[in-house]
Short mmCIF file of C-alpha atoms and ligand atoms in Angstrom, two decimals:
data_model
loop_
_atom_site.label_atom_id
_atom_site.label_comp_id
_atom_site.label_asym_id
_atom_site.label_seq_id
_atom_site.Cartn_x
_atom_site.Cartn_y
_atom_site.Cartn_z
CA MET A 15 34.68 114.24 191.96
CA GLU A 16 33.86 117.89 192.53
CA GLN A 17 36.64 120.35 191.98
CA SER A 18 36.12 121.91 195.42
CA LYS A 19 37.03 118.56 197.01
CA ILE A 20 40.37 118.33 195.23
CA VAL A 21 42.98 119.52 197.72
CA ASN A 22 46.61 118.69 198.38
CA LYS A 23 46.85 116.47 195.32
CA ARG A 24 49.51 116.08 192.71
CA ILE A 25 47.79 117.42 189.63
CA LEU A 26 49.08 117.19 186.10
CA SER A 27 47.71 118.26 182.77
CA GLY A 28 49.02 119.02 179.33
CA ILE A 29 47.84 121.12 176.46
CA GLN A 30 48.88 120.73 172.85
CA PRO A 31 50.33 123.82 171.18
CA SER A 32 48.43 123.09 168.01
CA GLY A 33 47.02 126.55 167.34
CA ILE A 34 45.68 129.74 168.85
CA LEU A 35 43.74 129.09 172.06
CA HIS A 36 40.04 129.89 172.06
CA ILE A 37 37.39 130.56 174.67
CA GLY A 38 36.37 126.86 174.54
CA ASN A 39 39.86 125.94 175.75
CA TYR A 40 39.65 128.59 178.43
CA PHE A 41 36.22 127.81 179.89
CA GLY A 42 36.56 124.08 179.26
CA ALA A 43 40.05 123.49 180.62
CA ILE A 44 42.41 126.36 181.42
CA ARG A 45 40.10 128.09 183.90
CA GLN A 46 39.87 124.86 185.93
CA HIS A 47 43.64 124.33 185.74
CA ILE A 48 44.10 127.79 187.16
CA GLU A 49 41.52 127.22 189.88
CA LEU A 50 43.19 123.97 190.97
CA GLN A 51 46.57 125.62 191.52
CA LYS A 52 45.28 127.31 194.70
CA ASP A 53 44.97 124.16 196.81
CA ASN A 54 47.10 121.61 195.00
CA ASP A 55 50.54 120.84 193.74
CA CYS A 56 50.11 121.43 190.00
CA LEU A 57 52.31 120.67 187.03
CA TYR A 58 51.13 121.90 183.63
CA PHE A 59 53.01 121.36 180.44
CA ILE A 60 52.93 122.27 176.79
CA ALA A 61 52.77 119.03 174.82
CA ASN A 62 55.21 119.90 172.06
CA TYR A 63 56.29 116.28 171.45
CA HIS A 64 52.65 115.38 170.93
CA ALA A 65 52.13 118.33 168.60
CA MET A 66 54.78 116.84 166.31
CA THR A 67 52.13 114.33 165.23
CA THR A 68 50.37 117.16 163.42
CA ILE A 69 52.89 120.02 163.01
CA SER A 70 56.06 119.55 160.99
CA ASP A 71 56.90 123.23 160.56
CA ARG A 72 59.71 124.12 162.98
CA LYS A 73 58.84 127.81 163.20
CA LEU A 74 55.16 127.12 163.81
CA LEU A 75 55.86 124.60 166.56
CA ARG A 76 58.18 127.04 168.33
CA GLU A 77 55.79 129.97 168.02
CA ASN A 78 52.73 128.02 169.11
CA SER A 79 54.55 126.52 172.08
CA LEU A 80 55.68 129.88 173.38
CA MET A 81 52.28 131.38 172.73
CA VAL A 82 50.54 128.80 174.90
CA ALA A 83 52.95 129.64 177.73
CA VAL A 84 52.24 133.35 177.36
CA ASP A 85 48.49 132.70 177.24
CA TYR A 86 48.56 130.54 180.39
CA LEU A 87 50.42 133.22 182.28
CA ALA A 88 48.09 135.92 180.98
CA LEU A 89 45.06 133.88 182.01
CA GLY A 90 46.20 133.58 185.62
CA PHE A 91 48.74 130.78 185.88
CA ASP A 92 50.69 131.53 189.05
CA ALA A 93 54.36 130.70 188.70
CA GLU A 94 54.83 130.98 192.48
CA ARG A 95 52.45 128.10 193.15
CA ALA A 96 52.59 125.81 190.14
CA ALA A 97 55.02 124.69 187.46
CA LEU A 98 54.66 125.33 183.74
CA PHE A 99 57.09 123.67 181.37
CA MET A 100 57.73 122.31 177.91
CA GLN A 101 57.16 118.57 177.59
CA SER A 102 60.47 118.26 175.73
CA ASP A 103 62.37 119.65 178.72
CA VAL A 104 61.81 116.26 180.34
CA PRO A 105 63.00 113.96 177.55
CA GLU A 106 62.79 111.00 179.95
CA VAL A 107 59.08 110.81 179.06
CA ALA A 108 60.07 109.30 175.72
CA GLU A 109 62.12 106.66 177.56
CA LEU A 110 59.24 105.84 179.90
CA ALA A 111 56.85 105.69 176.93
CA TRP A 112 59.09 103.00 175.43
CA MET A 113 59.13 101.01 178.63
CA LEU A 114 55.35 101.23 178.93
CA SER A 115 54.94 100.11 175.34
CA THR A 116 56.66 96.83 176.17
CA VAL A 117 53.72 95.80 178.37
CA THR A 118 50.94 97.35 176.27
CA PRO A 119 48.85 95.03 174.09
CA MET A 120 48.42 96.27 170.52
CA GLY A 121 44.65 95.88 170.88
CA LEU A 122 44.51 98.56 173.56
CA LEU A 123 45.94 101.15 171.17
CA GLU A 124 43.99 99.86 168.17
CA ARG A 125 40.79 100.62 170.05
CA ALA A 126 41.71 104.28 170.72
CA HIS A 127 38.97 106.56 169.35
CA SER A 128 41.20 109.55 169.06
CA TYR A 129 43.55 107.71 166.67
CA LYS A 130 40.63 106.66 164.49
CA ASP A 131 39.12 110.16 164.57
CA LYS A 132 42.37 111.79 163.59
CA ILE A 133 42.93 109.42 160.67
CA SER A 134 39.39 110.04 159.46
CA LYS A 135 40.22 113.78 159.46
CA GLY A 136 43.10 113.11 157.11
CA ILE A 137 46.02 113.19 159.56
CA SER A 138 48.59 110.68 158.35
CA PRO A 139 48.59 107.45 160.35
CA THR A 140 52.19 107.49 161.56
CA HIS A 141 53.50 105.33 164.33
CA GLY A 142 53.75 108.49 166.45
CA LEU A 143 50.03 109.08 166.10
CA PHE A 144 49.31 105.45 166.94
CA ALA A 145 51.61 105.54 169.96
CA TYR A 146 50.27 108.92 171.13
CA PRO A 147 48.52 107.40 174.19
CA MET A 148 51.80 105.77 175.31
CA LEU A 149 53.52 109.13 175.48
CA MET A 150 50.53 110.59 177.24
CA ALA A 151 50.62 107.76 179.80
CA ALA A 152 54.31 108.45 180.35
CA ASP A 153 53.60 112.18 180.80
CA ILE A 154 51.26 111.33 183.61
CA LEU A 155 53.08 108.46 185.29
CA ILE A 156 56.52 110.06 185.30
CA TYR A 157 55.47 112.60 187.95
CA ASP A 158 53.52 110.22 190.24
CA SER A 159 50.46 112.29 189.30
CA GLU A 160 47.34 111.60 191.32
CA ILE A 161 44.71 113.60 189.46
CA VAL A 162 44.58 114.51 185.77
CA PRO A 163 41.99 117.16 184.86
CA VAL A 164 40.97 116.73 181.22
CA GLY A 165 38.01 117.17 178.91
CA LYS A 166 35.68 114.27 178.11
CA ASP A 167 37.50 113.67 174.83
CA GLN A 168 40.55 112.52 176.80
CA LYS A 169 38.72 110.04 179.01
CA GLN A 170 39.81 107.00 177.04
CA HIS A 171 43.43 108.12 177.10
CA LEU A 172 43.21 108.20 180.88
CA GLU A 173 41.72 104.72 180.95
CA ILE A 174 44.59 103.50 178.79
CA THR A 175 47.03 105.17 181.20
CA ARG A 176 45.48 103.41 184.18
CA ASP A 177 45.42 100.03 182.40
CA VAL A 178 49.03 100.34 181.37
CA ALA A 179 50.17 101.45 184.84
CA GLU A 180 48.39 98.50 186.44
CA LYS A 181 49.87 96.07 183.94
CA PHE A 182 53.35 97.52 184.49
CA ASN A 183 52.93 97.14 188.24
CA VAL A 184 51.88 93.51 187.82
CA VAL A 185 54.92 92.77 185.68
CA HIS A 186 57.53 94.84 187.52
CA GLY A 187 56.22 95.37 191.06
CA GLN A 188 54.44 98.39 192.52
CA VAL A 189 56.46 101.14 190.87
CA LEU A 190 53.85 103.41 189.30
CA VAL A 191 51.12 105.48 190.93
CA VAL A 192 47.79 104.76 189.22
CA PRO A 193 46.17 108.17 188.60
CA ASP A 194 42.53 109.25 188.58
CA ALA A 195 40.97 111.29 185.80
CA TYR A 196 39.05 114.36 186.78
CA ILE A 197 36.70 114.81 183.87
CA LEU A 198 35.91 118.47 183.61
CA PRO A 199 32.18 119.10 183.97
CA ASP A 200 29.97 118.82 180.93
CA VAL A 201 28.49 122.26 181.46
CA ALA A 202 31.79 123.51 180.23
CA VAL A 203 31.24 122.37 176.64
CA VAL A 204 31.40 125.67 174.86
CA PRO A 205 29.56 125.96 171.53
CA GLY A 206 31.23 127.56 168.53
CA VAL A 207 29.72 130.21 166.27
CA ASP A 208 28.01 127.48 164.21
CA GLY A 209 26.45 125.82 167.27
CA GLN A 210 28.70 122.71 167.20
CA LYS A 211 31.34 122.21 169.93
CA MET A 212 33.89 125.00 169.58
CA SER A 213 37.05 123.52 168.09
CA LYS A 214 39.99 124.62 165.96
CA SER A 215 39.21 121.76 163.62
CA TYR A 216 35.72 123.08 162.89
CA GLY A 217 36.79 126.66 162.16
CA ASN A 218 34.09 127.96 164.53
CA THR A 219 36.22 129.42 167.32
CA ILE A 220 36.28 132.75 169.11
CA GLU A 221 39.76 133.58 170.36
CA MET A 222 40.21 135.54 173.57
CA PHE A 223 43.35 137.27 172.41
CA CYS A 224 42.37 138.86 169.14
CA THR A 225 41.53 142.39 168.07
CA TYR A 226 38.14 143.91 168.81
CA LYS A 227 37.35 143.82 165.13
CA GLN A 228 38.18 140.12 164.86
CA MET A 229 36.06 139.33 167.91
CA LYS A 230 33.20 141.37 166.48
CA ASN A 231 33.38 139.49 163.19
CA LYS A 232 33.22 136.16 164.98
CA VAL A 233 30.35 137.15 167.27
CA MET A 234 28.35 138.54 164.35
CA ARG A 235 28.76 135.17 162.59
CA ILE A 236 26.96 133.26 165.37
CA VAL A 237 24.12 131.22 163.85
CA THR A 238 20.58 132.28 164.63
CA ASP A 239 17.20 131.26 163.30
CA SER A 240 14.85 133.43 161.27
CA THR A 241 12.51 134.50 164.11
CA PRO A 242 11.55 138.14 163.35
CA LEU A 243 12.80 140.92 165.64
CA GLU A 244 9.45 141.59 167.31
CA ALA A 245 8.71 137.92 168.10
CA PRO A 246 9.64 136.21 171.41
CA LYS A 247 12.67 133.93 171.22
CA ASP A 248 13.74 130.85 173.14
CA PRO A 249 16.81 131.67 175.25
CA ASP A 250 17.44 127.96 175.82
CA LYS A 251 18.07 127.41 172.13
CA SER A 252 20.48 130.24 171.54
CA VAL A 253 24.25 130.02 171.16
CA ILE A 254 24.35 133.73 172.04
CA VAL A 255 22.81 133.03 175.46
CA ASP A 256 25.06 129.99 175.98
CA LEU A 257 28.13 132.12 175.45
CA TYR A 258 26.76 135.11 177.39
CA LYS A 259 26.29 132.78 180.36
CA LEU A 260 30.04 132.30 180.55
CA VAL A 261 30.88 135.97 180.90
CA ALA A 262 27.84 137.70 182.40
CA SER A 263 26.66 137.89 186.02
CA PRO A 264 23.55 135.84 186.94
CA GLU A 265 21.50 139.08 186.96
CA GLU A 266 22.73 140.10 183.53
CA LEU A 267 21.97 136.64 182.21
CA GLN A 268 18.47 136.79 183.66
CA GLU A 269 17.95 140.17 182.01
CA MET A 270 18.96 138.86 178.60
CA ARG A 271 16.72 135.82 178.98
CA GLN A 272 13.78 138.11 179.80
CA LYS A 273 14.45 140.21 176.73
CA PHE A 274 14.49 137.08 174.57
CA LEU A 275 11.17 135.95 175.98
CA ALA A 276 9.53 139.38 175.72
CA GLY A 277 10.22 139.87 172.01
CA GLY A 278 11.14 143.15 170.33
CA TYR A 279 14.76 142.25 170.95
CA GLY A 280 16.71 141.13 167.89
CA TYR A 281 19.60 138.71 167.68
CA GLY A 282 21.75 141.63 166.52
CA HIS A 283 21.14 143.43 169.84
CA ALA A 284 21.98 140.31 171.78
CA LYS A 285 25.19 139.81 169.82
CA LYS A 286 26.28 143.37 170.61
CA GLU A 287 25.73 142.79 174.32
CA LEU A 288 27.62 139.52 174.14
CA LEU A 289 30.49 141.15 172.30
CA GLU A 290 30.86 143.92 174.90
CA LYS A 291 30.83 141.48 177.82
CA LEU A 292 33.21 139.07 176.16
CA TRP A 293 35.63 141.83 175.30
CA ALA A 294 35.48 143.30 178.82
CA TYR A 295 35.85 139.88 180.47
CA PHE A 296 39.25 139.32 178.89
CA GLU A 297 40.44 142.93 179.17
CA PRO A 298 42.68 142.40 182.27
CA HIS A 299 44.13 139.25 180.68
CA ARG A 300 44.72 141.11 177.44
CA ARG A 301 46.66 143.77 179.32
CA ARG A 302 48.68 141.15 181.17
CA ARG A 303 49.39 139.40 177.90
CA GLN A 304 50.73 142.60 176.39
CA GLU A 305 53.10 143.01 179.37
CA LEU A 306 54.29 139.44 178.99
CA GLU A 307 54.89 139.83 175.27
CA ASN A 308 57.16 142.72 176.14
CA ASN A 309 58.93 140.65 178.75
CA LEU A 310 59.61 137.29 177.18
CA ASP A 311 62.63 136.89 179.46
CA TYR A 312 60.24 136.50 182.34
CA VAL A 313 58.31 133.84 180.41
CA SER A 314 61.56 131.94 179.76
CA GLN A 315 62.42 132.16 183.43
CA VAL A 316 59.06 130.65 184.39
CA LEU A 317 59.52 127.82 181.89
CA ARG A 318 63.06 127.16 183.12
CA LYS A 319 61.96 126.99 186.73
CA GLY A 320 59.02 124.76 185.80
CA ALA A 321 61.27 122.43 183.81
CA GLU A 322 63.71 122.09 186.72
CA LYS A 323 60.97 121.12 189.12
CA ALA A 324 59.39 118.68 186.66
CA ARG A 325 62.68 117.06 185.73
CA GLU A 326 63.70 116.60 189.33
CA ARG A 327 60.41 114.79 190.00
CA ALA A 328 60.73 112.73 186.84
CA GLN A 329 64.22 111.62 187.76
CA ILE A 330 63.02 110.17 191.06
CA VAL A 331 60.39 108.08 189.28
CA MET A 332 62.75 107.07 186.48
CA ASP A 333 65.39 105.82 188.94
CA ARG A 334 62.72 103.71 190.58
CA VAL A 335 61.44 102.37 187.24
CA ARG A 336 64.86 101.65 185.73
CA ASP A 337 65.82 99.76 188.82
CA ALA A 338 62.56 97.79 188.88
CA VAL A 339 62.85 96.62 185.28
CA GLY A 340 66.53 95.69 185.58
CA LEU A 341 68.30 98.26 183.43
CA LEU A 342 71.95 98.56 184.39
CA ARG A 343 73.37 102.04 184.37
CA TYR A 344 77.04 102.90 184.04
CA HIS A 345 76.85 106.48 182.93
CA GLN A 346 75.19 109.29 184.85
CA ALA A 347 74.36 112.50 182.99
CA LYS A 348 76.07 115.47 184.68
P1 ADP B 15 40.45 121.86 169.84
O1 ADP B 15 39.18 121.03 169.81
O2 ADP B 15 40.17 123.29 169.50
O3 ADP B 15 41.56 121.25 169.01
P2 ADP B 15 41.89 120.80 172.06
O4 ADP B 15 41.42 119.43 171.71
O5 ADP B 15 43.32 121.15 171.82
O6 ADP B 15 40.94 121.86 171.33
O7 ADP B 15 41.50 121.07 173.56
C1 ADP B 15 42.35 121.52 174.58
C2 ADP B 15 41.57 121.49 175.87
O8 ADP B 15 40.42 122.37 175.80
C3 ADP B 15 40.99 120.10 176.19
O9 ADP B 15 41.09 119.87 177.58
C4 ADP B 15 39.54 120.20 175.76
O10 ADP B 15 38.71 119.33 176.48
C5 ADP B 15 39.21 121.66 176.02
N1 ADP B 15 38.21 122.14 175.04
C6 ADP B 15 38.40 122.32 173.73
N2 ADP B 15 37.29 122.77 173.13
C7 ADP B 15 36.34 122.87 174.09
C8 ADP B 15 34.97 123.28 174.11
N3 ADP B 15 34.34 123.69 173.02
N4 ADP B 15 34.30 123.24 175.27
C9 ADP B 15 34.93 122.83 176.38
N5 ADP B 15 36.22 122.45 176.45
C10 ADP B 15 36.94 122.45 175.32
N1 LIG B 16 46.16 114.66 174.67
C1 LIG B 16 45.86 115.89 175.38
C2 LIG B 16 44.95 116.76 174.50
O1 LIG B 16 44.98 116.65 173.30
C3 LIG B 16 47.13 116.63 175.72
C4 LIG B 16 48.01 115.84 176.64
C5 LIG B 16 49.20 115.25 176.33
C6 LIG B 16 47.75 115.56 178.01
N2 LIG B 16 49.73 114.63 177.43
C7 LIG B 16 48.85 114.79 178.47
C8 LIG B 16 46.71 115.89 178.88
C9 LIG B 16 48.92 114.34 179.80
C10 LIG B 16 46.78 115.43 180.19
C11 LIG B 16 47.87 114.67 180.64
O2 LIG B 16 44.23 117.59 175.05
#
C-alpha cells in the first residue's frame, strides 16, 4: 500500500527506547509516522515494557523513554492530532498478551527470527524475550488498530499478530480486528558510516541530536574506497551520496553526482557538503528540542493526554475480550 492512500485509518506503532535515536530511525520510521498523522487517527507509543528485555538499569530505562518522547515531539509529532504515550500507561496490554498466549502454539514463537537473532547477539534468552511477539500483538490488538507502519524487520511480528488474532477469533468469536502491516518502503534503508544498515547494534550510527563536533566525527568516518582525488568516482556506490540524498534537494543531489563523475572532487569535499546539509536539515528540530528540554512539563502533559486516550480505547476492547472469553468481574477499578 502506498502511504498517500492511507487515510482515515486507525494507525498504531511503537518504538523501543533502547538508545539514542539516529537518522536511520528518523528516515526509516519516524518521518513516516509523522506524515501519517495528517490524515489518520494515530497512536504512537514508547515500548518501555519491551525494552525491559534488554535494559535492566532503572535510570537508563527512564531516561531513554523520556528522550524518545522529546525526540518525537522535536521531530514534528503533533499532540493536537495524534496520541503519544508510554506503553506501561496501559498495563492492560500485559493482560491481553496473556490471553493471546493461551491460543498461541509454541511453534509460532519458536520460529520468530528476531528471538533467534537476539540470542545470537548474546541477549539472554528469557521468557520475556521469547514472549516478546505476544506483547507486541497485544499492543496492536488492544486498540483495534487497522494499520501498523513498521520496518521490514518487524514483518514477521505482524504476521504473528495476524495469525494470533485470527486464531483468537476462531476460538472466542469475532472480537479482535485483524490489522494490516504497512511495511515502510525499502528505499528508506539508511546505511551507516560503515556501509551496513545503520543500527545501534552495529555502532555505525549518526545521531540527529548531537553536537556539531560529534556529527562531524561520524561523517568523517564514513567508509570510502581508495580512488584518488582527481579520478572520477561512482556516485551509485557511495554511502556519502546515499546519505546526501536524504537531506539535499534533487538539484543539489544532481550537482554532487556530477562532481563525482567529473573527478577532481575528493571524498573529503563530499563529506563536508554532506555534513553541512545534514546539520542544517535538523536545525529547526534541534531548536525545538532545546525548547522542549526546557519545558518537560509540556512533554509530561502530552504523555498524560496520550495515555488517557489510549487507555480509554484499550478499555473498550478489553471489556469486549473479557466478556467473550468468559472472565467474571466483580471489582471495577475506580
Ligand atoms: P536499531 O537497529 O538501531 O536498534 P530499531 O530496531 O530500534 O533500530 O528501529 C526502530 C525503527 O527504525 C524501526 O521501525 C526500524 O525499521 C527503523 N530503522 C532502524 N534502522 C534503520 C535504517 N538503517 N534504515 C531504515 N529504517 C531503520
Ligand atoms: N518491536 C518493535 C521494534 O523493535 C517495537 C514495537 C513494540 C512495536 N510493540 C509494537 C511496533 C507494536 C509496532 C507495533 O521496532
